[in-house]
Structures are given as structure tokens and as C-alpha cells.
Backbone as JSON Lines, residues from 0, in Angstrom:
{"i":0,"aa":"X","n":[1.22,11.45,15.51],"ca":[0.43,11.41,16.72],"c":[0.79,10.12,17.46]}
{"i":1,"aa":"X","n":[0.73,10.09,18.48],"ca":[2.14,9.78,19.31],"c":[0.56,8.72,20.26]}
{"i":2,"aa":"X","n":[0.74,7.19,20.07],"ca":[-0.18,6.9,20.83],"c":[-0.01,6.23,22.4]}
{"i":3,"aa":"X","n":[-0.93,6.29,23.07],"ca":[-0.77,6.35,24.4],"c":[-1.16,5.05,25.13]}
{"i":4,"aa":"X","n":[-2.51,4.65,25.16],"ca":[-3.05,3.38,25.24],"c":[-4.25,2.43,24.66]}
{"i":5,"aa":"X","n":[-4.11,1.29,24.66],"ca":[-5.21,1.34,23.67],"c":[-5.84,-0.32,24.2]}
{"i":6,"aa":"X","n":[-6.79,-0.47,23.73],"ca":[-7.59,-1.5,24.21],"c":[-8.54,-2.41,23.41]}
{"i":7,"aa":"X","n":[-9.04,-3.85,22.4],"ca":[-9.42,-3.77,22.12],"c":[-10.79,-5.11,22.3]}
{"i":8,"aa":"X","n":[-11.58,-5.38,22.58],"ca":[-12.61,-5.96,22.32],"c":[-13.43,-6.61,21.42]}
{"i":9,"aa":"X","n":[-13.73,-8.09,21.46],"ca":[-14.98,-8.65,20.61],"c":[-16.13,-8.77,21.18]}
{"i":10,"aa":"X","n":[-17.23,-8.43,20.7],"ca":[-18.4,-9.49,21.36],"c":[-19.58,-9.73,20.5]}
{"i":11,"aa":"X","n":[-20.51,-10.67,20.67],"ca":[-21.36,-11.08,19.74],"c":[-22.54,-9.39,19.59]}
{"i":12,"aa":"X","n":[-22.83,-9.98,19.03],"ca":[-23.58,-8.31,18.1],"c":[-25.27,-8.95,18.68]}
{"i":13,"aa":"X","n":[-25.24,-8.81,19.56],"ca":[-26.65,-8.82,20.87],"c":[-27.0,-7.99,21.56]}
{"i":14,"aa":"X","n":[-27.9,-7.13,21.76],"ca":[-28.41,-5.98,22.15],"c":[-28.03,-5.75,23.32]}
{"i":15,"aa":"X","n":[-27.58,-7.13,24.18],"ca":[-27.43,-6.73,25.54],"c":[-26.09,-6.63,25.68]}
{"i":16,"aa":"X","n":[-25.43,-6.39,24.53],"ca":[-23.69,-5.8,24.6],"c":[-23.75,-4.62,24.15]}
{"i":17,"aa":"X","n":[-24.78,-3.79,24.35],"ca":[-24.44,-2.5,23.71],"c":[-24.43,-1.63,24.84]}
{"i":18,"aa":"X","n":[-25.03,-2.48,25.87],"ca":[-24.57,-1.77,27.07],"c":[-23.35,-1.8,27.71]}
{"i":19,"aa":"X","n":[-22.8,-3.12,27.38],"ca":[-21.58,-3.7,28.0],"c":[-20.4,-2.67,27.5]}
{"i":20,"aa":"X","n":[-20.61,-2.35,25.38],"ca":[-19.89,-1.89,24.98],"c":[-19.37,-0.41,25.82]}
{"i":21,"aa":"X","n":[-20.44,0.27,26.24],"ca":[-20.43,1.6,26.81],"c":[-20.04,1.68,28.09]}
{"i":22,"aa":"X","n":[-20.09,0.8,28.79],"ca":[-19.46,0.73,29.84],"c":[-18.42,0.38,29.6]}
{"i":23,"aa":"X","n":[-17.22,-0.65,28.83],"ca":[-16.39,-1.14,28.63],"c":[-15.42,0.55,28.24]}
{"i":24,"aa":"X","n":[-15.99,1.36,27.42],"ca":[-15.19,2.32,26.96],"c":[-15.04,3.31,28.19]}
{"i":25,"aa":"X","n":[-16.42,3.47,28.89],"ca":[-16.04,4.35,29.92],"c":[-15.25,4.18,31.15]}
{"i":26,"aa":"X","n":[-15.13,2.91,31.53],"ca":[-13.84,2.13,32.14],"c":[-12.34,2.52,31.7]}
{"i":27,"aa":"X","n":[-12.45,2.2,30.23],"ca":[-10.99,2.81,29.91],"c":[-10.71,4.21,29.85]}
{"i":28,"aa":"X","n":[-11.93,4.87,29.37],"ca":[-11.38,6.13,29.34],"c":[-11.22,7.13,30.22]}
{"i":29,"aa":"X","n":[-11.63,6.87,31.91],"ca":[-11.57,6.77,33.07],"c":[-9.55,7.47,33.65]}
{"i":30,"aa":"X","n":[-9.27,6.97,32.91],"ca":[-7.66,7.24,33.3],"c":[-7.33,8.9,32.42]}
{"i":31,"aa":"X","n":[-8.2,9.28,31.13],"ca":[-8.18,10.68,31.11],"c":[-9.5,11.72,31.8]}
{"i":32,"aa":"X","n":[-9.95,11.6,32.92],"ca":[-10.62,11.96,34.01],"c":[-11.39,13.15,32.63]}
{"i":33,"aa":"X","n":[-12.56,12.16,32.07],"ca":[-13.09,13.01,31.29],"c":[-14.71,13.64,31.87]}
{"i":34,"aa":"X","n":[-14.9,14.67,31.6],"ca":[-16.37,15.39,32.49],"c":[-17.25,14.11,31.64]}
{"i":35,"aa":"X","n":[-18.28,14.58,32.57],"ca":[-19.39,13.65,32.38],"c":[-20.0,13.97,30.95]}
{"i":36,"aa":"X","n":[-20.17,15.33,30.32],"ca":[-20.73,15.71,29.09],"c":[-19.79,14.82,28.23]}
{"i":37,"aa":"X","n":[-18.35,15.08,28.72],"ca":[-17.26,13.98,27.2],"c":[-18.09,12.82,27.04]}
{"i":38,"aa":"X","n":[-17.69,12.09,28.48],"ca":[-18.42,10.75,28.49],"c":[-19.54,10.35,27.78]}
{"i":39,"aa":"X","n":[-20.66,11.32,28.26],"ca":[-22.03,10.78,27.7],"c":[-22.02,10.76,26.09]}
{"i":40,"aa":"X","n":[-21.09,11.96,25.71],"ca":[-21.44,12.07,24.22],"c":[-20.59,11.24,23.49]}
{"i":41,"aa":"X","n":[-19.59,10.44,24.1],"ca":[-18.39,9.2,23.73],"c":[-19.09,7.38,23.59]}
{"i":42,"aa":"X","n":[-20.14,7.81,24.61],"ca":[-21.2,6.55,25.06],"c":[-22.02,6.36,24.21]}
{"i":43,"aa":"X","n":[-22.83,7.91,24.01],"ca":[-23.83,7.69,23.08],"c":[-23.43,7.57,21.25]}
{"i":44,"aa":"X","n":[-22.09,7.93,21.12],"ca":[-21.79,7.59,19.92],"c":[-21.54,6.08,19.38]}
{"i":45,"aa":"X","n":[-21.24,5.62,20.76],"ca":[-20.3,3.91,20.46],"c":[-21.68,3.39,20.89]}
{"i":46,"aa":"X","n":[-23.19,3.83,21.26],"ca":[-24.32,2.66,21.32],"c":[-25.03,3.18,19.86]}
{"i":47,"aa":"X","n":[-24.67,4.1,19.11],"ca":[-25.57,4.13,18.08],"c":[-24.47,3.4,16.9]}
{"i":48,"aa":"X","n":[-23.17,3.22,17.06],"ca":[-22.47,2.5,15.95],"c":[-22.83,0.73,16.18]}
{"i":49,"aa":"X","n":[-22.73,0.51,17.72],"ca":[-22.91,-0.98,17.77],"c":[-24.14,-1.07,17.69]}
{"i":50,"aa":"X","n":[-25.13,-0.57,17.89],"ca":[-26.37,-1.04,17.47],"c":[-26.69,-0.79,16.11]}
{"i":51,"aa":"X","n":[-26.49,0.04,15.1],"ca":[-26.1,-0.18,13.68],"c":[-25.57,-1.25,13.44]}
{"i":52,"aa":"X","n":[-24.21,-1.9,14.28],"ca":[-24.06,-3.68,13.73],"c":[-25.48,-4.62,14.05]}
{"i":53,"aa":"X","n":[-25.64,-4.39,14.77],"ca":[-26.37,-5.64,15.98],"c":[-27.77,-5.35,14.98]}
{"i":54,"aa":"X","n":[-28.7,-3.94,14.6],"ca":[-29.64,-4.18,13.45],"c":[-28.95,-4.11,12.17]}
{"i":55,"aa":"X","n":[-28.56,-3.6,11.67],"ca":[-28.05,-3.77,10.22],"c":[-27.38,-4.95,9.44]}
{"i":56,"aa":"X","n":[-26.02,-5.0,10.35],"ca":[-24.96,-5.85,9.9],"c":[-25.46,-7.32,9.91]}
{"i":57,"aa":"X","n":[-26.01,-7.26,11.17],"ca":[-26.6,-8.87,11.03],"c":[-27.8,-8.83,11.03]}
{"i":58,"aa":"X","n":[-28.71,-8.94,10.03],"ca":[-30.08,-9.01,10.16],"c":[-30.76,-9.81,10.36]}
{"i":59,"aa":"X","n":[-30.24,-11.17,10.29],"ca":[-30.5,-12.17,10.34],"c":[-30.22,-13.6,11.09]}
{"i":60,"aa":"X","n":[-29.06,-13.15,12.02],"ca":[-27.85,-13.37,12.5],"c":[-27.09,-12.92,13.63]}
{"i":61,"aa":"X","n":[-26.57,-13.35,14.43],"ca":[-25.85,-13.05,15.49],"c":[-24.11,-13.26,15.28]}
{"i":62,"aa":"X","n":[-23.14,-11.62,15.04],"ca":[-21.99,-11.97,14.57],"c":[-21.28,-10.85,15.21]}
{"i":63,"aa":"X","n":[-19.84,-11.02,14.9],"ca":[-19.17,-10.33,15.6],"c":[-19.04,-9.13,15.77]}
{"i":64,"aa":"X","n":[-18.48,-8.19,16.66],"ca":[-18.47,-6.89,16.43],"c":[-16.95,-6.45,17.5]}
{"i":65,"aa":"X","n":[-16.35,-5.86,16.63],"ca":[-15.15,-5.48,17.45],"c":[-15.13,-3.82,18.29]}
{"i":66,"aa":"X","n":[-14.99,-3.47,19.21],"ca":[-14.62,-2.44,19.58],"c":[-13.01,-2.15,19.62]}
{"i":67,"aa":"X","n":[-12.36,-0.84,19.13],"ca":[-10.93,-0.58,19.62],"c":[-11.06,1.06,20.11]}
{"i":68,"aa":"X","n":[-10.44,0.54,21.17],"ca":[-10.49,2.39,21.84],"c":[-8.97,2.62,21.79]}
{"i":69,"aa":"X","n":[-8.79,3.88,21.72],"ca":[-6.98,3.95,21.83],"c":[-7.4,6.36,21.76]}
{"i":70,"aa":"X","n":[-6.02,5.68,22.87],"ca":[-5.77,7.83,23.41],"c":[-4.57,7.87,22.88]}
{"i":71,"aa":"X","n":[-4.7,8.98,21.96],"ca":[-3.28,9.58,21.32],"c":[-3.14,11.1,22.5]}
{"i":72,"aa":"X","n":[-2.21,11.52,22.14],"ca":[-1.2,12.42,22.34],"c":[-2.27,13.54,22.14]}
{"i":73,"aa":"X","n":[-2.58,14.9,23.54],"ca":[-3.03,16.07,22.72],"c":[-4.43,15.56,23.46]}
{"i":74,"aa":"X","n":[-4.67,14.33,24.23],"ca":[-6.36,14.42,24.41],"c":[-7.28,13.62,23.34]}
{"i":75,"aa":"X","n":[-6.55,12.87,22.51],"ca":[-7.65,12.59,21.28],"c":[-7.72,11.13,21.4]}
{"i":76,"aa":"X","n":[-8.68,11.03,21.74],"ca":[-9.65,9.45,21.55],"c":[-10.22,9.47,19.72]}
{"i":77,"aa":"X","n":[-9.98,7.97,19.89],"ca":[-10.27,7.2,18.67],"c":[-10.75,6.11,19.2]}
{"i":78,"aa":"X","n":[-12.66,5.5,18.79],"ca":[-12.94,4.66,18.81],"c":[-13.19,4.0,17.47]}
{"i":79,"aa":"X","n":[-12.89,2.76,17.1],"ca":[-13.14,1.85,15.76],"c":[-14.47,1.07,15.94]}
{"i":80,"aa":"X","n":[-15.24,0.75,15.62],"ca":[-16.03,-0.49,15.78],"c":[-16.32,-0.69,14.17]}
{"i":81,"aa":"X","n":[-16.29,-2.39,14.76],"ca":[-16.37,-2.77,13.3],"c":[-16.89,-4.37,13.18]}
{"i":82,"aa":"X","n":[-17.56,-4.46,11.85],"ca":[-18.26,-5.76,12.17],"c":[-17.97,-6.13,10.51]}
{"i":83,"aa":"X","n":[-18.27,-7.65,10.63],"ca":[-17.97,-8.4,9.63],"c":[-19.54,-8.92,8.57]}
{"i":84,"aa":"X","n":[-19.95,-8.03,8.7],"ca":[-21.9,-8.05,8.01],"c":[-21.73,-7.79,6.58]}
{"i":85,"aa":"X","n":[-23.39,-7.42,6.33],"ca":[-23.71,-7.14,5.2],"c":[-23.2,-6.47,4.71]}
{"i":86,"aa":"X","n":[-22.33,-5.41,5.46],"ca":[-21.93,-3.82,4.41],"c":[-23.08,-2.99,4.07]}
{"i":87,"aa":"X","n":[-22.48,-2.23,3.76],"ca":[-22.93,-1.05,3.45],"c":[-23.11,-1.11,1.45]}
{"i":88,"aa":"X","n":[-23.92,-0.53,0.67],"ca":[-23.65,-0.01,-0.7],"c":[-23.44,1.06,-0.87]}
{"i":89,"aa":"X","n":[-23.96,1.67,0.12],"ca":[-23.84,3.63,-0.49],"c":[-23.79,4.34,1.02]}
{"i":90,"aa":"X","n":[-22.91,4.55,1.02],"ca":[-22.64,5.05,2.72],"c":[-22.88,6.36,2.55]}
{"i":91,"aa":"X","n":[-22.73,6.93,1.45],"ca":[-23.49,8.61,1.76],"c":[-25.07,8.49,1.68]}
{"i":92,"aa":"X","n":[-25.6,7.45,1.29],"ca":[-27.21,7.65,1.47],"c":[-27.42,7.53,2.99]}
{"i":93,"aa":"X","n":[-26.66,6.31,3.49],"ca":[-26.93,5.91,4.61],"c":[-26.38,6.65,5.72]}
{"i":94,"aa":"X","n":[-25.71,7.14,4.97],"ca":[-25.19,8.69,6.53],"c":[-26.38,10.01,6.17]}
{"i":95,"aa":"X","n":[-27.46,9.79,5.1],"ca":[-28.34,10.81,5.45],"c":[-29.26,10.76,6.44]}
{"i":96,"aa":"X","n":[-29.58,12.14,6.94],"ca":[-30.64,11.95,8.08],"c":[-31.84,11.58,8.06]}
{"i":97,"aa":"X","n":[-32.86,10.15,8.54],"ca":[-33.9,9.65,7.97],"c":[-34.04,8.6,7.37]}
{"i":98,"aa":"X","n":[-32.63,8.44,6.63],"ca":[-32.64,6.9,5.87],"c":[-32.28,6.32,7.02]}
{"i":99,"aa":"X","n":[-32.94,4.74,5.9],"ca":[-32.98,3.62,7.46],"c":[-32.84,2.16,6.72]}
{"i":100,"aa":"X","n":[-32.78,1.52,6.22],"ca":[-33.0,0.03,5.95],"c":[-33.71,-1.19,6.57]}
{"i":101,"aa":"X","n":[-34.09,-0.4,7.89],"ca":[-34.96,-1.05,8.7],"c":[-36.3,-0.92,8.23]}
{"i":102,"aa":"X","n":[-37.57,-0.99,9.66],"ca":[-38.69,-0.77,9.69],"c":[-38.75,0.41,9.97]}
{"i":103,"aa":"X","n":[-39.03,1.39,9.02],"ca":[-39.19,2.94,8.99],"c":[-40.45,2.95,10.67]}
{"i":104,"aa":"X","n":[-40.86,2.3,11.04],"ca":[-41.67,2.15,12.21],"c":[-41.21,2.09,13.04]}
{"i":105,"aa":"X","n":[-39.93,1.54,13.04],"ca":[-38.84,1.39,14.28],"c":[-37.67,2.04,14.56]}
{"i":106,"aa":"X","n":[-37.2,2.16,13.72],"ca":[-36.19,3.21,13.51],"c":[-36.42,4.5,12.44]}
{"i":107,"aa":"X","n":[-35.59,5.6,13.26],"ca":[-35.59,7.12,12.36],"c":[-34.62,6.82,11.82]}
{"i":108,"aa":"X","n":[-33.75,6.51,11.4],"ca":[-33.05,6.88,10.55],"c":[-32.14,7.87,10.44]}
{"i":109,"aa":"X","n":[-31.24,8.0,12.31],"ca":[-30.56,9.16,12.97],"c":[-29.65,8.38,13.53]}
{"i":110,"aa":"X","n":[-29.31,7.29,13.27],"ca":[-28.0,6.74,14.2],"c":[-26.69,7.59,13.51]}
{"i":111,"aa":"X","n":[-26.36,8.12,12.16],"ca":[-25.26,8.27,12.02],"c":[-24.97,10.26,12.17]}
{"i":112,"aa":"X","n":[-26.65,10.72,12.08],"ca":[-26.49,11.94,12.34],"c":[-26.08,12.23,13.9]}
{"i":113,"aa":"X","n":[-26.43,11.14,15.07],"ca":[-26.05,11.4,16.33],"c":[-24.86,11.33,16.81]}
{"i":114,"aa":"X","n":[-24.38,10.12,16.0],"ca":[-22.75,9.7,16.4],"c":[-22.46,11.54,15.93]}
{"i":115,"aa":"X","n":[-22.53,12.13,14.51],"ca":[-21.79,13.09,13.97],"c":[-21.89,14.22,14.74]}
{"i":116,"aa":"X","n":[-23.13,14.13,15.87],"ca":[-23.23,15.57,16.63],"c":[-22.51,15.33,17.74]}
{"i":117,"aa":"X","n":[-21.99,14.54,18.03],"ca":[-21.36,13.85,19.51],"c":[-19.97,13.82,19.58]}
{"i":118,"aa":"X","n":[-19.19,13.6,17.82],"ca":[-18.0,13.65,17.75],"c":[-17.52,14.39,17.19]}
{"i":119,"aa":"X","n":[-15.99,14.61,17.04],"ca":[-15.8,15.65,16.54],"c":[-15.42,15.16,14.91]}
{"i":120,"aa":"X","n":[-15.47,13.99,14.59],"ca":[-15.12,13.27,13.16],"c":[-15.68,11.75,13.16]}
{"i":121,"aa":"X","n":[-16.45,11.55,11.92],"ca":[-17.27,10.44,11.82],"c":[-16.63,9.66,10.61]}
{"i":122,"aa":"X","n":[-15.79,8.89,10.41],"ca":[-15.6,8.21,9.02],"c":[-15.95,6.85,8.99]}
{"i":123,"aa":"X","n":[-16.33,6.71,7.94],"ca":[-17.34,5.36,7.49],"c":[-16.97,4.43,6.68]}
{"i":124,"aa":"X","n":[-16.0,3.65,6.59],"ca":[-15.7,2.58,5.45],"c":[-16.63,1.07,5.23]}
{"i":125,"aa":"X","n":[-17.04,0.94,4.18],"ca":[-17.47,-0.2,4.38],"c":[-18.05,-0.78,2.49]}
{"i":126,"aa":"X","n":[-17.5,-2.46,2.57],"ca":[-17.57,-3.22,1.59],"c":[-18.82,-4.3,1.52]}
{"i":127,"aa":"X","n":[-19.6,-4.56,0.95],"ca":[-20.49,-4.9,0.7],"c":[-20.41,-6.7,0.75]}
{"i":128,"aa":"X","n":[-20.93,-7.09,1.77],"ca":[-20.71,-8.62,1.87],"c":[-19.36,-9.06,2.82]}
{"i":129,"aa":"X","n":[-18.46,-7.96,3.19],"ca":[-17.71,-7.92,4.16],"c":[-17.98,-7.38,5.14]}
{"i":130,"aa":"X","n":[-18.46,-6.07,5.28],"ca":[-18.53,-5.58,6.9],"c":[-18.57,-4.01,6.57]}
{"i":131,"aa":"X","n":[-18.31,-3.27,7.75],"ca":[-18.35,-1.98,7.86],"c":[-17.25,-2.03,9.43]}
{"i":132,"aa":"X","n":[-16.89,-0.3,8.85],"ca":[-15.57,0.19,10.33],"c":[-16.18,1.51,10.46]}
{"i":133,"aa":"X","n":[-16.89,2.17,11.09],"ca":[-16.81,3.33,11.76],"c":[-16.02,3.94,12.65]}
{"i":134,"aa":"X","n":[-15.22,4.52,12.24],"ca":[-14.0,5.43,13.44],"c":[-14.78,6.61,13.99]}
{"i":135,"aa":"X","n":[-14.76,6.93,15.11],"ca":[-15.37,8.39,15.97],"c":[-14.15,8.89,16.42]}
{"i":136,"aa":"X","n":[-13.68,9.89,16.51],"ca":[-12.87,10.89,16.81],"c":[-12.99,11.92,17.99]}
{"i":137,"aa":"X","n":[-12.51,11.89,18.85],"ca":[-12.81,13.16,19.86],"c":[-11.66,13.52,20.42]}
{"i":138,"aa":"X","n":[-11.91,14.78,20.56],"ca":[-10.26,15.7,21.27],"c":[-11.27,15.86,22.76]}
{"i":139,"aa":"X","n":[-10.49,15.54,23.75],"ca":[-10.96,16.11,25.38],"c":[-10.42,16.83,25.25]}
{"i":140,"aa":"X","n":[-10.73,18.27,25.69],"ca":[-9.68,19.36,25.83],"c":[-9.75,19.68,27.46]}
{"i":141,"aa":"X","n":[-8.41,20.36,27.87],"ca":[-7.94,19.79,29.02],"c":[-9.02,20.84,29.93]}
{"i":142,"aa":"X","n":[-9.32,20.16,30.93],"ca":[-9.85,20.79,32.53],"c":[-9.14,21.92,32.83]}
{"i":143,"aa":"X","n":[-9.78,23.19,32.87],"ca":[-9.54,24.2,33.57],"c":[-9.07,24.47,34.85]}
């Protein structure tokens, strides 16, 4: 898979970059003239991964968080985000729907079931005391 362009980003893991983040992607991805449904559901995947850094990763703390966007060949976006936090221990608990590590008062416990309804592939790596990488996956398929 043959890549096309790609772009990548730091910024501190602060709530008021999770807007920045979403705009930052829809800027780039602007050059494959994607409908507004791609968009929203490309947006809303990359504010529920960076805000998973911004509460999770740093709980305590204000730290980095990388975005990488990049268009392959065929229509297929790949976004990375990834942060240098707590990690994860058990990423299949934490990709269930409901679990939370937060304040069960504040959060449901649906950030990773939303990214998964939004994209077309959700993979989750992450080491414990190093960080976590969430990749999202999406094919635009072409305009009629």
C-alpha cells in the first residue's frame, strides 16, 4: 500500500487540544474531498482517542500526545495517536463497553466502543508505564 501523504503532530494532552486535534485532521484530509458523514465519523474517532490520553494517560499530569495522519493508495486513511502515559494493563478489558478507570460518574466507559463504530479498524497497543498507540483505519470510498 502505496502511501500518499502524511502529516504529523505534537501537542500537550489539554482538553483544549482536542479540539485543535480535529480540526488539524480535517484540514488535512480536505485534499481527499471527503462528505461530511466521513469527516464527522474521522473527528469523532480522533476526540475520543485524544481525550483517552488527556484523562487516562495523564492523570495526573500534562504530557505529550502525538497525532499522525497519512492517505494510502485506494482511499485509506490511517490515523495514529499516541501518548507516552500510564499504559494500558489489559486492553481487552479496557476496549469493553462500560469499563472506565475513571469516575464511573463521569465517564461511560464508551470511548473505545465509539472510535470502533466510526472506523472501519481499531488497533490498540500499549505497555504499561510507557504509553499507548491507537491506529483508526478508514477506507473513503470514492463519490459517485
Amino acid at each position: 500500500m502505496k502511501m500518499l501523504n502524511q502529516v504529523k503532530i505534537t501537542f500537550a494532552g489539554r482538553s483544549v487540544n482536542e479540539g485543535f486535534a480535529r480540526a488539524a485532521l480535517a484540514a488535512f484530509l480536505v485534499q481527499l474531498d471527503p462528505t461530511v458523514p466521513q469527516l464527522a465519523d474521522m473527528k469523532t474517532a480522533v476526540s475520543e482517542a485524544v481525550t483517552n490520553c488527556i484523562v487516562h494517560a495523564y492523570p495526573d499530569k500534562i504530557g505529550p500526545i502525538t497525532m499522525t495522519a497519512a492517505i494510502y493508495e485506494g482511499g485509506i486513511v490511517r490515523i495514529t495517536i499516541t501518548d507516552r502515559g500510564i499504559g494500558i494493563p489489559d486492553i481487552a478489558k479496557a476496549m469493553e463497553p462500560m469499563f472506565t478507570t475513571g469516575d464511573a460518574e463521569e465517564r461511560a466507559g464508551l470511548g473505545f466502543a465509539v472510535m470502533q463504530s466510526f472506523m472501519d479498524k481499531v488497533k490498540v497497543s500499549s505497555t504499561p508505564g510507557r504509553g499507548t498507540r491507537v491506529t483508526l483505519t478508514k477506507r473513503l470510498d470514492a463519490r459517485a
